[in-house]
Each structure stands twice: as structure tokens, then as C-alpha cells.
mmCIF file with all atom_site columns, C-alpha atoms in Angstrom:
data_model
loop_
_atom_site.group_PDB
_atom_site.id
_atom_site.type_symbol
_atom_site.label_atom_id
_atom_site.label_alt_id
_atom_site.label_comp_id
_atom_site.label_asym_id
_atom_site.label_entity_id
_atom_site.label_seq_id
_atom_site.pdbx_PDB_ins_code
_atom_site.Cartn_x
_atom_site.Cartn_y
_atom_site.Cartn_z
_atom_site.occupancy
_atom_site.B_iso_or_equiv
_atom_site.pdbx_formal_charge
_atom_site.auth_seq_id
_atom_site.auth_comp_id
_atom_site.auth_asym_id
_atom_site.auth_atom_id
_atom_site.pdbx_PDB_model_num
ATOM 1   C CA . MET V 1 1   ? -19.337 -38.552  25.799  1.00 55.00 ? 1479 MET V CA 1
ATOM 2   C CA . ALA V 1 2   ? -15.440 -38.694  25.043  1.00 69.00 ? 1480 ALA V CA 1
ATOM 3   C CA . ASN V 1 3   ? -14.447 -42.487  26.524  1.00 86.00 ? 1481 ASN V CA 1
ATOM 4   C CA . VAL V 1 4   ? -11.603 -41.310  29.522  1.00 91.00 ? 1482 VAL V CA 1
ATOM 5   C CA . LEU V 1 5   ? -8.039  -42.701  28.779  1.00 93.00 ? 1483 LEU V CA 1
ATOM 6   C CA . LYS V 1 6   ? -5.758  -42.165  30.904  1.00 93.00 ? 1484 LYS V CA 1
ATOM 7   C CA . ALA V 1 7   ? -1.943  -41.241  30.400  1.00 93.00 ? 1485 ALA V CA 1
ATOM 8   C CA . LYS V 1 8   ? 1.642   -40.734  31.655  1.00 92.00 ? 1486 LYS V CA 1
ATOM 9   C CA . GLN V 1 9   ? 3.408   -38.397  29.230  1.00 90.00 ? 1487 GLN V CA 1
ATOM 10  C CA . ARG V 1 10  ? 7.628   -40.321  28.406  1.00 88.00 ? 1488 ARG V CA 1
ATOM 11  C CA . GLN V 1 11  ? 10.145  -37.911  28.718  1.00 82.00 ? 1489 GLN V CA 1
ATOM 12  C CA . ASP V 1 12  ? 13.053  -40.632  28.454  1.00 80.00 ? 1490 ASP V CA 1
ATOM 13  C CA . LEU V 1 13  ? 12.965  -41.380  24.850  1.00 78.00 ? 1491 LEU V CA 1
ATOM 14  C CA . LYS V 1 14  ? 15.550  -44.829  24.875  1.00 81.00 ? 1492 LYS V CA 1
ATOM 15  C CA . GLN V 1 15  ? 14.931  -47.685  23.143  1.00 81.00 ? 1493 GLN V CA 1
ATOM 16  C CA . SER V 1 16  ? 15.230  -49.432  25.760  1.00 81.00 ? 1494 SER V CA 1
ATOM 17  C CA . VAL V 1 17  ? 13.203  -47.893  28.078  1.00 82.00 ? 1495 VAL V CA 1
ATOM 18  C CA . THR V 1 18  ? 9.829   -47.631  24.977  1.00 85.00 ? 1496 THR V CA 1
ATOM 19  C CA . ARG V 1 19  ? 11.191  -51.940  25.677  1.00 86.00 ? 1497 ARG V CA 1
ATOM 20  C CA . GLU V 1 20  ? 10.868  -51.844  29.103  1.00 88.00 ? 1498 GLU V CA 1
ATOM 21  C CA . LEU V 1 21  ? 7.032   -49.639  28.969  1.00 87.00 ? 1499 LEU V CA 1
ATOM 22  C CA . ARG V 1 22  ? 5.990   -52.275  26.307  1.00 88.00 ? 1500 ARG V CA 1
ATOM 23  C CA . LEU V 1 23  ? 6.993   -55.645  28.679  1.00 87.00 ? 1501 LEU V CA 1
ATOM 24  C CA . GLU V 1 24  ? 4.838   -53.421  31.138  1.00 89.00 ? 1502 GLU V CA 1
ATOM 25  C CA . GLY V 1 25  ? 1.764   -52.882  28.788  1.00 89.00 ? 1503 GLY V CA 1
ATOM 26  C CA . SER V 1 26  ? 1.920   -49.304  27.908  1.00 91.00 ? 1504 SER V CA 1
ATOM 27  C CA . VAL V 1 27  ? 1.754   -48.462  24.385  1.00 92.00 ? 1505 VAL V CA 1
ATOM 28  C CA . PRO V 1 28  ? 4.146   -45.612  23.107  1.00 93.00 ? 1506 PRO V CA 1
ATOM 29  C CA . SER V 1 29  ? 2.440   -43.126  21.700  1.00 93.00 ? 1507 SER V CA 1
ATOM 30  C CA . VAL V 1 30  ? 2.338   -39.591  20.205  1.00 94.00 ? 1508 VAL V CA 1
ATOM 31  C CA . VAL V 1 31  ? -0.456  -36.815  20.142  1.00 94.00 ? 1509 VAL V CA 1
ATOM 32  C CA . TYR V 1 32  ? -0.205  -34.624  17.794  1.00 92.00 ? 1510 TYR V CA 1
ATOM 33  C CA . GLY V 1 33  ? -2.636  -31.822  15.586  1.00 89.00 ? 1511 GLY V CA 1
ATOM 34  C CA . LYS V 1 34  ? -2.494  -29.122  13.780  1.00 82.00 ? 1512 LYS V CA 1
ATOM 35  C CA . ASP V 1 35  ? -0.641  -25.589  15.428  1.00 80.00 ? 1513 ASP V CA 1
ATOM 36  C CA . LYS V 1 36  ? -0.343  -28.165  18.986  1.00 83.00 ? 1514 LYS V CA 1
ATOM 37  C CA . GLU V 1 37  ? 2.960   -29.301  19.474  1.00 87.00 ? 1515 GLU V CA 1
ATOM 38  C CA . PRO V 1 38  ? 3.381   -32.960  19.927  1.00 91.00 ? 1516 PRO V CA 1
ATOM 39  C CA . ILE V 1 39  ? 3.561   -35.151  23.501  1.00 92.00 ? 1517 ILE V CA 1
ATOM 40  C CA . THR V 1 40  ? 4.983   -38.382  23.338  1.00 92.00 ? 1518 THR V CA 1
ATOM 41  C CA . VAL V 1 41  ? 3.216   -40.364  25.916  1.00 94.00 ? 1519 VAL V CA 1
ATOM 42  C CA . ALA V 1 42  ? 2.430   -43.636  26.975  1.00 93.00 ? 1520 ALA V CA 1
ATOM 43  C CA . VAL V 1 43  ? -1.270  -45.373  27.688  1.00 94.00 ? 1521 VAL V CA 1
ATOM 44  C CA . ASN V 1 44  ? -2.295  -48.842  28.417  1.00 93.00 ? 1522 ASN V CA 1
ATOM 45  C CA . SER V 1 45  ? -2.141  -51.723  25.603  1.00 91.00 ? 1523 SER V CA 1
ATOM 46  C CA . ILE V 1 46  ? -5.289  -53.236  26.704  1.00 91.00 ? 1524 ILE V CA 1
ATOM 47  C CA . GLU V 1 47  ? -7.459  -50.485  26.521  1.00 92.00 ? 1525 GLU V CA 1
ATOM 48  C CA . LEU V 1 48  ? -7.248  -48.320  24.379  1.00 91.00 ? 1526 LEU V CA 1
ATOM 49  C CA . LEU V 1 49  ? -7.719  -52.169  22.912  1.00 89.00 ? 1527 LEU V CA 1
ATOM 50  C CA . LYS V 1 50  ? -11.227 -52.552  24.087  1.00 90.00 ? 1528 LYS V CA 1
ATOM 51  C CA . THR V 1 51  ? -11.986 -48.745  23.564  1.00 89.00 ? 1529 THR V CA 1
ATOM 52  C CA . VAL V 1 52  ? -11.151 -49.428  19.273  1.00 87.00 ? 1530 VAL V CA 1
ATOM 53  C CA . ARG V 1 53  ? -13.220 -52.499  19.780  1.00 88.00 ? 1531 ARG V CA 1
ATOM 54  C CA . ASP V 1 54  ? -15.708 -51.127  21.425  1.00 88.00 ? 1532 ASP V CA 1
ATOM 55  C CA . GLU V 1 55  ? -16.832 -47.832  20.232  1.00 88.00 ? 1533 GLU V CA 1
ATOM 56  C CA . GLY V 1 56  ? -14.961 -48.166  16.574  1.00 87.00 ? 1534 GLY V CA 1
ATOM 57  C CA . LYS V 1 57  ? -11.916 -46.304  15.167  1.00 86.00 ? 1535 LYS V CA 1
ATOM 58  C CA . ASN V 1 58  ? -13.277 -42.500  15.231  1.00 91.00 ? 1536 ASN V CA 1
ATOM 59  C CA . ALA V 1 59  ? -13.933 -42.930  18.653  1.00 90.00 ? 1537 ALA V CA 1
ATOM 60  C CA . ILE V 1 60  ? -13.348 -39.812  20.258  1.00 93.00 ? 1538 ILE V CA 1
ATOM 61  C CA . ILE V 1 61  ? -11.097 -40.310  23.262  1.00 93.00 ? 1539 ILE V CA 1
ATOM 62  C CA . SER V 1 62  ? -10.458 -38.509  25.613  1.00 93.00 ? 1540 SER V CA 1
ATOM 63  C CA . LEU V 1 63  ? -6.818  -38.339  27.346  1.00 93.00 ? 1541 LEU V CA 1
ATOM 64  C CA . ASP V 1 64  ? -6.420  -37.167  29.811  1.00 93.00 ? 1542 ASP V CA 1
ATOM 65  C CA . ILE V 1 65  ? -2.523  -36.859  29.987  1.00 92.00 ? 1543 ILE V CA 1
ATOM 66  C CA . GLU V 1 66  ? -1.035  -37.141  33.057  1.00 89.00 ? 1544 GLU V CA 1
ATOM 67  C CA . GLY V 1 67  ? 0.897   -33.749  34.207  1.00 85.00 ? 1545 GLY V CA 1
ATOM 68  C CA . LYS V 1 68  ? -1.445  -31.734  32.097  1.00 86.00 ? 1546 LYS V CA 1
ATOM 69  C CA . ASP V 1 69  ? -5.273  -30.852  30.437  1.00 85.00 ? 1547 ASP V CA 1
ATOM 70  C CA . SER V 1 70  ? -6.971  -33.339  28.970  1.00 89.00 ? 1548 SER V CA 1
ATOM 71  C CA . VAL V 1 71  ? -7.686  -33.688  24.883  1.00 92.00 ? 1549 VAL V CA 1
ATOM 72  C CA . ASP V 1 72  ? -10.164 -34.521  22.307  1.00 93.00 ? 1550 ASP V CA 1
ATOM 73  C CA . VAL V 1 73  ? -8.287  -37.235  20.095  1.00 94.00 ? 1551 VAL V CA 1
ATOM 74  C CA . MET V 1 74  ? -8.675  -40.029  17.494  1.00 94.00 ? 1552 MET V CA 1
ATOM 75  C CA . LEU V 1 75  ? -6.638  -42.793  17.226  1.00 92.00 ? 1553 LEU V CA 1
ATOM 76  C CA . HIS V 1 76  ? -4.992  -41.393  13.393  1.00 90.00 ? 1554 HIS V CA 1
ATOM 77  C CA . GLU V 1 77  ? -2.833  -44.858  13.252  1.00 89.00 ? 1555 GLU V CA 1
ATOM 78  C CA . TYR V 1 78  ? -1.424  -48.200  14.552  1.00 87.00 ? 1556 TYR V CA 1
ATOM 79  C CA . GLN V 1 79  ? 1.369   -50.208  14.230  1.00 88.00 ? 1557 GLN V CA 1
ATOM 80  C CA . ILE V 1 80  ? 1.213   -54.401  15.142  1.00 86.00 ? 1558 ILE V CA 1
ATOM 81  C CA . ASP V 1 81  ? 3.229   -56.577  15.523  1.00 84.00 ? 1559 ASP V CA 1
ATOM 82  C CA . PRO V 1 82  ? 3.164   -59.152  12.827  1.00 85.00 ? 1560 PRO V CA 1
ATOM 83  C CA . LEU V 1 83  ? 5.119   -62.061  15.077  1.00 85.00 ? 1561 LEU V CA 1
ATOM 84  C CA . LYS V 1 84  ? 3.599   -60.785  18.771  1.00 81.00 ? 1562 LYS V CA 1
ATOM 85  C CA . ASP V 1 85  ? -0.625  -59.240  16.799  1.00 80.00 ? 1563 ASP V CA 1
ATOM 86  C CA . GLU V 1 86  ? 0.763   -57.208  19.623  1.00 82.00 ? 1564 GLU V CA 1
ATOM 87  C CA . LEU V 1 87  ? 0.514   -52.749  19.726  1.00 86.00 ? 1565 LEU V CA 1
ATOM 88  C CA . ILE V 1 88  ? 3.441   -52.003  19.700  1.00 88.00 ? 1566 ILE V CA 1
ATOM 89  C CA . HIS V 1 89  ? 2.749   -47.724  18.878  1.00 91.00 ? 1567 HIS V CA 1
ATOM 90  C CA . ALA V 1 90  ? -0.018  -45.160  18.156  1.00 93.00 ? 1568 ALA V CA 1
ATOM 91  C CA . ASP V 1 91  ? -0.551  -41.842  17.142  1.00 94.00 ? 1569 ASP V CA 1
ATOM 92  C CA . PHE V 1 92  ? -3.586  -39.429  17.901  1.00 95.00 ? 1570 PHE V CA 1
ATOM 93  C CA . TYR V 1 93  ? -4.705  -36.849  16.544  1.00 94.00 ? 1571 TYR V CA 1
ATOM 94  C CA . VAL V 1 94  ? -5.990  -33.375  18.643  1.00 94.00 ? 1572 VAL V CA 1
ATOM 95  C CA . VAL V 1 95  ? -9.592  -33.043  17.020  1.00 93.00 ? 1573 VAL V CA 1
ATOM 96  C CA . ASN V 1 96  ? -11.449 -29.799  17.479  1.00 92.00 ? 1574 ASN V CA 1
ATOM 97  C CA . MET V 1 97  ? -15.120 -30.581  18.338  1.00 91.00 ? 1575 MET V CA 1
ATOM 98  C CA . GLY V 1 98  ? -16.489 -27.331  16.630  1.00 92.00 ? 1576 GLY V CA 1
ATOM 99  C CA . GLN V 1 99  ? -15.095 -28.491  13.265  1.00 93.00 ? 1577 GLN V CA 1
ATOM 100 C CA . GLU V 1 100 ? -16.221 -30.407  10.240  1.00 94.00 ? 1578 GLU V CA 1
ATOM 101 C CA . MET V 1 101 ? -13.235 -33.513  9.837   1.00 93.00 ? 1579 MET V CA 1
ATOM 102 C CA . ASP V 1 102 ? -13.077 -36.205  7.060   1.00 94.00 ? 1580 ASP V CA 1
ATOM 103 C CA . VAL V 1 103 ? -12.583 -40.108  8.157   1.00 94.00 ? 1581 VAL V CA 1
ATOM 104 C CA . GLU V 1 104 ? -13.303 -42.854  6.385   1.00 94.00 ? 1582 GLU V CA 1
ATOM 105 C CA . VAL V 1 105 ? -16.213 -44.679  7.950   1.00 94.00 ? 1583 VAL V CA 1
ATOM 106 C CA . PRO V 1 106 ? -16.834 -48.999  7.882   1.00 95.00 ? 1584 PRO V CA 1
ATOM 107 C CA . ILE V 1 107 ? -19.948 -50.377  5.955   1.00 96.00 ? 1585 ILE V CA 1
ATOM 108 C CA . HIS V 1 108 ? -21.704 -53.302  7.429   1.00 96.00 ? 1586 HIS V CA 1
ATOM 109 C CA . LEU V 1 109 ? -23.494 -55.349  5.930   1.00 97.00 ? 1587 LEU V CA 1
ATOM 110 C CA . GLU V 1 110 ? -27.005 -56.824  6.850   1.00 96.00 ? 1588 GLU V CA 1
ATOM 111 C CA . GLY V 1 111 ? -29.327 -59.597  5.591   1.00 95.00 ? 1589 GLY V CA 1
ATOM 112 C CA . GLU V 1 112 ? -29.424 -62.724  3.454   1.00 95.00 ? 1590 GLU V CA 1
ATOM 113 C CA . ALA V 1 113 ? -30.052 -60.760  -0.351  1.00 96.00 ? 1591 ALA V CA 1
ATOM 114 C CA . ALA V 1 114 ? -32.528 -62.138  -2.929  1.00 95.00 ? 1592 ALA V CA 1
ATOM 115 C CA . GLY V 1 115 ? -29.591 -63.791  -5.505  1.00 94.00 ? 1593 GLY V CA 1
ATOM 116 C CA . SER V 1 116 ? -27.675 -64.489  -3.120  1.00 94.00 ? 1594 SER V CA 1
ATOM 117 C CA . LYS V 1 117 ? -30.610 -67.572  -2.336  1.00 93.00 ? 1595 LYS V CA 1
ATOM 118 C CA . GLU V 1 118 ? -30.516 -68.542  -6.029  1.00 93.00 ? 1596 GLU V CA 1
ATOM 119 C CA . GLY V 1 119 ? -27.286 -69.110  -6.581  1.00 93.00 ? 1597 GLY V CA 1
ATOM 120 C CA . GLY V 1 120 ? -25.517 -64.961  -7.615  1.00 94.00 ? 1598 GLY V CA 1
ATOM 121 C CA . VAL V 1 121 ? -22.215 -63.581  -5.954  1.00 95.00 ? 1599 VAL V CA 1
ATOM 122 C CA . LEU V 1 122 ? -22.729 -61.409  -3.006  1.00 96.00 ? 1600 LEU V CA 1
ATOM 123 C CA . GLN V 1 123 ? -19.990 -58.681  -4.092  1.00 96.00 ? 1601 GLN V CA 1
ATOM 124 C CA . GLN V 1 124 ? -19.100 -56.240  -1.845  1.00 97.00 ? 1602 GLN V CA 1
ATOM 125 C CA . PRO V 1 125 ? -15.900 -53.177  -3.808  1.00 96.00 ? 1603 PRO V CA 1
ATOM 126 C CA . LEU V 1 126 ? -16.232 -50.982  -1.084  1.00 97.00 ? 1604 LEU V CA 1
ATOM 127 C CA . TYR V 1 127 ? -15.619 -51.662  2.832   1.00 97.00 ? 1605 TYR V CA 1
ATOM 128 C CA . GLU V 1 128 ? -14.779 -48.482  3.993   1.00 96.00 ? 1606 GLU V CA 1
ATOM 129 C CA . ILE V 1 129 ? -16.722 -44.919  3.056   1.00 96.00 ? 1607 ILE V CA 1
ATOM 130 C CA . ALA V 1 130 ? -15.475 -41.578  2.714   1.00 95.00 ? 1608 ALA V CA 1
ATOM 131 C CA . VAL V 1 131 ? -17.870 -38.629  5.289   1.00 95.00 ? 1609 VAL V CA 1
ATOM 132 C CA . ARG V 1 132 ? -16.967 -35.241  6.982   1.00 95.00 ? 1610 ARG V CA 1
ATOM 133 C CA . ALA V 1 133 ? -18.925 -34.985  9.443   1.00 94.00 ? 1611 ALA V CA 1
ATOM 134 C CA . LYS V 1 134 ? -18.048 -32.777  13.274  1.00 94.00 ? 1612 LYS V CA 1
ATOM 135 C CA . PRO V 1 135 ? -16.242 -35.506  15.716  1.00 92.00 ? 1613 PRO V CA 1
ATOM 136 C CA . ALA V 1 136 ? -19.072 -36.520  17.233  1.00 90.00 ? 1614 ALA V CA 1
ATOM 137 C CA . ASP V 1 137 ? -21.253 -36.611  14.737  1.00 92.00 ? 1615 ASP V CA 1
ATOM 138 C CA . ILE V 1 138 ? -18.870 -39.588  13.026  1.00 92.00 ? 1616 ILE V CA 1
ATOM 139 C CA . PRO V 1 139 ? -21.354 -42.293  12.861  1.00 90.00 ? 1617 PRO V CA 1
ATOM 140 C CA . GLU V 1 140 ? -19.365 -45.992  14.461  1.00 89.00 ? 1618 GLU V CA 1
ATOM 141 C CA . GLU V 1 141 ? -20.680 -47.944  11.036  1.00 92.00 ? 1619 GLU V CA 1
ATOM 142 C CA . ILE V 1 142 ? -22.996 -47.239  8.242   1.00 93.00 ? 1620 ILE V CA 1
ATOM 143 C CA . LEU V 1 143 ? -25.780 -49.914  8.418   1.00 94.00 ? 1621 LEU V CA 1
ATOM 144 C CA . ILE V 1 144 ? -26.712 -51.357  3.681   1.00 95.00 ? 1622 ILE V CA 1
ATOM 145 C CA . ASP V 1 145 ? -29.614 -53.685  4.842   1.00 96.00 ? 1623 ASP V CA 1
ATOM 146 C CA . VAL V 1 146 ? -28.519 -56.451  0.720   1.00 96.00 ? 1624 VAL V CA 1
ATOM 147 C CA . SER V 1 147 ? -31.915 -58.329  2.022   1.00 96.00 ? 1625 SER V CA 1
ATOM 148 C CA . GLU V 1 148 ? -33.661 -57.040  -1.339  1.00 95.00 ? 1626 GLU V CA 1
ATOM 149 C CA . LEU V 1 149 ? -31.250 -56.894  -4.681  1.00 96.00 ? 1627 LEU V CA 1
ATOM 150 C CA . ASN V 1 150 ? -31.592 -59.777  -6.801  1.00 96.00 ? 1628 ASN V CA 1
ATOM 151 C CA . ILE V 1 151 ? -29.246 -61.245  -10.050 1.00 95.00 ? 1629 ILE V CA 1
ATOM 152 C CA . GLY V 1 152 ? -28.363 -58.219  -11.608 1.00 95.00 ? 1630 GLY V CA 1
ATOM 153 C CA . ASP V 1 153 ? -29.795 -54.990  -8.716  1.00 96.00 ? 1631 ASP V CA 1
ATOM 154 C CA . SER V 1 154 ? -26.697 -53.290  -6.630  1.00 97.00 ? 1632 SER V CA 1
ATOM 155 C CA . ILE V 1 155 ? -26.327 -50.409  -4.300  1.00 97.00 ? 1633 ILE V CA 1
ATOM 156 C CA . LEU V 1 156 ? -24.030 -47.350  -5.396  1.00 97.00 ? 1634 LEU V CA 1
ATOM 157 C CA . VAL V 1 157 ? -23.440 -44.488  -2.734  1.00 96.00 ? 1635 VAL V CA 1
ATOM 158 C CA . GLY V 1 158 ? -25.277 -41.932  -4.005  1.00 94.00 ? 1636 GLY V CA 1
ATOM 159 C CA . ASP V 1 159 ? -28.811 -45.037  -3.773  1.00 94.00 ? 1637 ASP V CA 1
ATOM 160 C CA . LEU V 1 160 ? -28.220 -43.738  0.496   1.00 92.00 ? 1638 LEU V CA 1
ATOM 161 C CA . LYS V 1 161 ? -30.111 -40.979  2.038   1.00 82.00 ? 1639 LYS V CA 1
ATOM 162 C CA . GLU V 1 162 ? -29.000 -38.881  3.019   1.00 71.00 ? 1640 GLU V CA 1
ATOM 163 C CA . ALA V 1 163 ? -28.375 -38.758  7.381   1.00 74.00 ? 1641 ALA V CA 1
ATOM 164 C CA . ARG V 1 164 ? -28.562 -35.792  9.841   1.00 77.00 ? 1642 ARG V CA 1
ATOM 165 C CA . GLY V 1 165 ? -25.522 -34.978  11.448  1.00 87.00 ? 1643 GLY V CA 1
ATOM 166 C CA . TYR V 1 166 ? -22.656 -36.159  8.227   1.00 92.00 ? 1644 TYR V CA 1
ATOM 167 C CA . GLU V 1 167 ? -21.796 -35.385  4.941   1.00 93.00 ? 1645 GLU V CA 1
ATOM 168 C CA . ILE V 1 168 ? -20.875 -38.098  2.404   1.00 94.00 ? 1646 ILE V CA 1
ATOM 169 C CA . THR V 1 169 ? -17.989 -37.096  0.124   1.00 94.00 ? 1647 THR V CA 1
ATOM 170 C CA . GLU V 1 170 ? -17.782 -40.742  -1.911  1.00 95.00 ? 1648 GLU V CA 1
ATOM 171 C CA . ASP V 1 171 ? -18.500 -40.340  -5.619  1.00 95.00 ? 1649 ASP V CA 1
ATOM 172 C CA . GLU V 1 172 ? -21.362 -41.670  -6.138  1.00 94.00 ? 1650 GLU V CA 1
ATOM 173 C CA . ASP V 1 173 ? -21.279 -43.562  -8.374  1.00 96.00 ? 1651 ASP V CA 1
ATOM 174 C CA . THR V 1 174 ? -19.626 -45.468  -6.872  1.00 96.00 ? 1652 THR V CA 1
ATOM 175 C CA . THR V 1 175 ? -20.740 -49.414  -5.988  1.00 97.00 ? 1653 THR V CA 1
ATOM 176 C CA . ILE V 1 176 ? -21.192 -50.358  -2.457  1.00 97.00 ? 1654 ILE V CA 1
ATOM 177 C CA . VAL V 1 177 ? -22.590 -54.056  -3.462  1.00 97.00 ? 1655 VAL V CA 1
ATOM 178 C CA . SER V 1 178 ? -24.280 -55.890  -5.769  1.00 97.00 ? 1656 SER V CA 1
ATOM 179 C CA . VAL V 1 179 ? -25.090 -59.786  -7.107  1.00 96.00 ? 1657 VAL V CA 1
ATOM 180 C CA . THR V 1 180 ? -23.356 -60.580  -10.177 1.00 95.00 ? 1658 THR V CA 1
ATOM 181 C CA . PRO V 1 181 ? -25.072 -64.165  -11.921 1.00 93.00 ? 1659 PRO V CA 1
ATOM 182 C CA . PRO V 1 182 ? -23.850 -67.272  -10.910 1.00 87.00 ? 1660 PRO V CA 1
ATOM 183 C CA . GLU V 1 183 ? -20.329 -68.519  -12.777 1.00 75.00 ? 1661 GLU V CA 1
ATOM 184 C CA . GLU V 1 184 ? -21.314 -71.110  -15.950 1.00 57.00 ? 1662 GLU V CA 1
ATOM 185 C CA . MET V 1 185 ? -19.263 -73.875  -15.050 1.00 46.00 ? 1663 MET V CA 1
ATOM 186 C CA . PRO V 1 186 ? -17.295 -74.176  -18.412 1.00 51.00 ? 1664 PRO V CA 1
ATOM 187 C CA . GLU V 1 187 ? -18.180 -76.718  -20.893 1.00 56.00 ? 1665 GLU V CA 1
ATOM 188 C CA . GLU V 1 188 ? -16.392 -80.252  -21.653 1.00 58.00 ? 1666 GLU V CA 1
ATOM 189 C CA . PRO V 1 189 ? -14.559 -80.541  -24.725 1.00 58.00 ? 1667 PRO V CA 1
ATOM 190 C CA . GLU V 1 190 ? -15.715 -83.095  -26.485 1.00 59.00 ? 1668 GLU V CA 1
ATOM 191 C CA . THR V 1 191 ? -13.764 -87.004  -26.658 1.00 56.00 ? 1669 THR V CA 1
ATOM 192 C CA . GLU V 1 192 ? -13.112 -89.126  -29.635 1.00 54.00 ? 1670 GLU V CA 1
ATOM 193 C CA . ASP V 1 193 ? -14.910 -92.371  -29.357 1.00 53.00 ? 1671 ASP V CA 1
ATOM 194 C CA . ALA V 1 194 ? -12.351 -94.512  -27.553 1.00 49.00 ? 1672 ALA V CA 1
ATOM 195 C CA . ASP V 1 195 ? -12.962 -97.290  -29.538 1.00 54.00 ? 1673 ASP V CA 1
ATOM 196 C CA . ALA V 1 196 ? -12.376 -96.252  -32.661 1.00 52.00 ? 1674 ALA V CA 1
ATOM 197 C CA . GLU V 1 197 ? -9.514  -97.341  -34.538 1.00 54.00 ? 1675 GLU V CA 1
ATOM 198 C CA . PRO V 1 198 ? -6.462  -94.883  -34.995 1.00 50.00 ? 1676 PRO V CA 1
ATOM 199 C CA . GLU V 1 199 ? -6.118  -93.354  -38.750 1.00 51.00 ? 1677 GLU V CA 1
ATOM 200 C CA . VAL V 1 200 ? -3.024  -94.864  -39.920 1.00 50.00 ? 1678 VAL V CA 1
ATOM 201 C CA . ILE V 1 201 ? -0.983  -93.075  -41.919 1.00 47.00 ? 1679 ILE V CA 1
ATOM 202 C CA . ASN V 1 202 ? 0.711   -93.299  -45.098 1.00 53.00 ? 1680 ASN V CA 1
ATOM 203 C CA . GLU V 1 203 ? -1.447  -97.173  -44.985 1.00 50.00 ? 1681 GLU V CA 1
ATOM 204 C CA . LYS V 1 204 ? -1.186  -98.824  -48.780 1.00 51.00 ? 1682 LYS V CA 1
ATOM 205 C CA . SER V 1 205 ? -3.982  -100.255 -50.046 1.00 50.00 ? 1683 SER V CA 1
ATOM 206 C CA . ASP V 1 206 ? -3.996  -103.844 -51.182 1.00 53.00 ? 1684 ASP V CA 1
ATOM 207 C CA . ASP V 1 207 ? -3.859  -102.979 -55.208 1.00 53.00 ? 1685 ASP V CA 1
ATOM 208 C CA . GLU V 1 208 ? -1.211  -100.675 -54.355 1.00 52.00 ? 1686 GLU V CA 1
ATOM 209 C CA . GLU V 1 209 ? 0.053   -103.162 -52.000 1.00 52.00 ? 1687 GLU V CA 1
ATOM 210 C CA . GLY V 1 210 ? 0.164   -106.044 -55.546 1.00 53.00 ? 1688 GLY V CA 1
ATOM 211 C CA . GLU V 1 211 ? 1.953   -103.427 -58.079 1.00 53.00 ? 1689 GLU V CA 1
ATOM 212 C CA . GLU V 1 212 ? 4.171   -103.597 -56.253 1.00 52.00 ? 1690 GLU V CA 1
ATOM 213 C CA . ALA V 1 213 ? 5.136   -107.087 -55.368 1.00 50.00 ? 1691 ALA V CA 1
ATOM 214 C CA . ASP V 1 214 ? 5.024   -106.751 -59.967 1.00 52.00 ? 1692 ASP V CA 1
ATOM 215 C CA . GLU V 1 215 ? 7.031   -104.060 -60.526 1.00 52.00 ? 1693 GLU V CA 1
ATOM 216 C CA . ASP V 1 216 ? 9.931   -106.141 -58.231 1.00 51.00 ? 1694 ASP V CA 1
ATOM 217 C CA . LYS V 1 217 ? 9.681   -109.440 -59.836 1.00 48.00 ? 1695 LYS V CA 1
ATOM 218 C CA . ASP V 1 218 ? 9.905   -107.476 -63.160 1.00 51.00 ? 1696 ASP V CA 1
ATOM 219 C CA . LYS V 1 219 ? 12.934  -105.609 -61.648 1.00 48.00 ? 1697 LYS V CA 1
ATOM 220 C CA . GLU V 1 220 ? 14.521  -109.904 -61.779 1.00 49.00 ? 1698 GLU V CA 1
#
């Protein structure tokens, strides 16, 4: 079942009006899709964030636009003000519930790898995986149990089981997670014996010093 989100159509696109909308807690947004005329709207910021947090970024939203028919959409892009950490813009894409689409689905790891308990390092190169499905069949996330992974083991995309409702389109040879051996500490370089006497360059022997003294006497 789609999540319902109310929206008001925006007619005045002046910056002053847009700024006022944000102060009121609304997010200026655009609704668009294939063969669809773009519509500028505003939605409640808190309601939108709650929907994404609870249902995931691929959630199907029934956008109830004031004065128009409701449309099924997905949140396509959004912008956050880095200083205020506030949602300042959102793009919604109109979806066809009967047509497959390509999306990125988050990967969530479960359990503690056996190799990690032995000092191995768990690494996750892939955090999202490409899938193809009808909007209603898109999973919120894909769970992967890593508890059986020992040092040197890994899970590739091709190791995932086939799931109903969606097709994984990611390259099968892509590594999702692995457990690598613990990093070896570099060996400390050998240090010279602190009690050893330093080497003296060009140090002369007693015989050499005696010969030099005899030469000096001959010159006299």
C-alpha cells in the first residue's frame, strides 16, 4: 500500500515565496515523469522525512495534490542544506505500477562474521545493489547474513539467492563483503648496541704516530 503524502501546487515561484514556504516547514518540490508535464508543488518536510525513514528511499508515495488527482511517485532526488541540515528541495518521479524499473537497493549485513572473532577485518565494498522490479515489488533492503564468513571468505553478488518479485542486475562478480586477514604489525628495525663505541674515522695506530714523530725529528 502506497504512503499518502499531501501536496499543494505552487504557482508563484519567486525566491521570496519559496523562502517563506521553507520557513513554514514545507519543501519546494517538482513532480515529473515520462510523458508527464512537470508540476511544482510543496510538501510537508517532516512528513516526507518520516516516510523515507520508515519505508526507505524507494517507497511508493501516493502524492495527493490539492485540486488534482493523486499520482504514484518515488522520491528521486533531494537536497539538504549542509549548514542547517534541513531538507530544501525534492524531486518526485511518477511511476507506472505495472512497469518494471531499475533502482538501487540498500544492503544490510546481519550477524558477526566468524573470522572477525579471530582478528579478521570485515570489509563491505558494496552498500547498494542494482535491481529491476515493478514498483510494488522493490525491496526496502536486502539482508545478508555474514555469521558464517571465515578469514579469506567473501560473498559475491552471484552468491545471492534468487528472490521473487525482483531481478538483481548487478555484475555477478562484484564483491559485497569479505573478511581479510588481520594486518601484520611492521617489524621494528634493529638498533645498534648503545654501549658500543662509535667508529672513529681516520684513527691512527700507535705505530703510525711513532713514525710521524721520527720524521719530524729528521727534519729538524
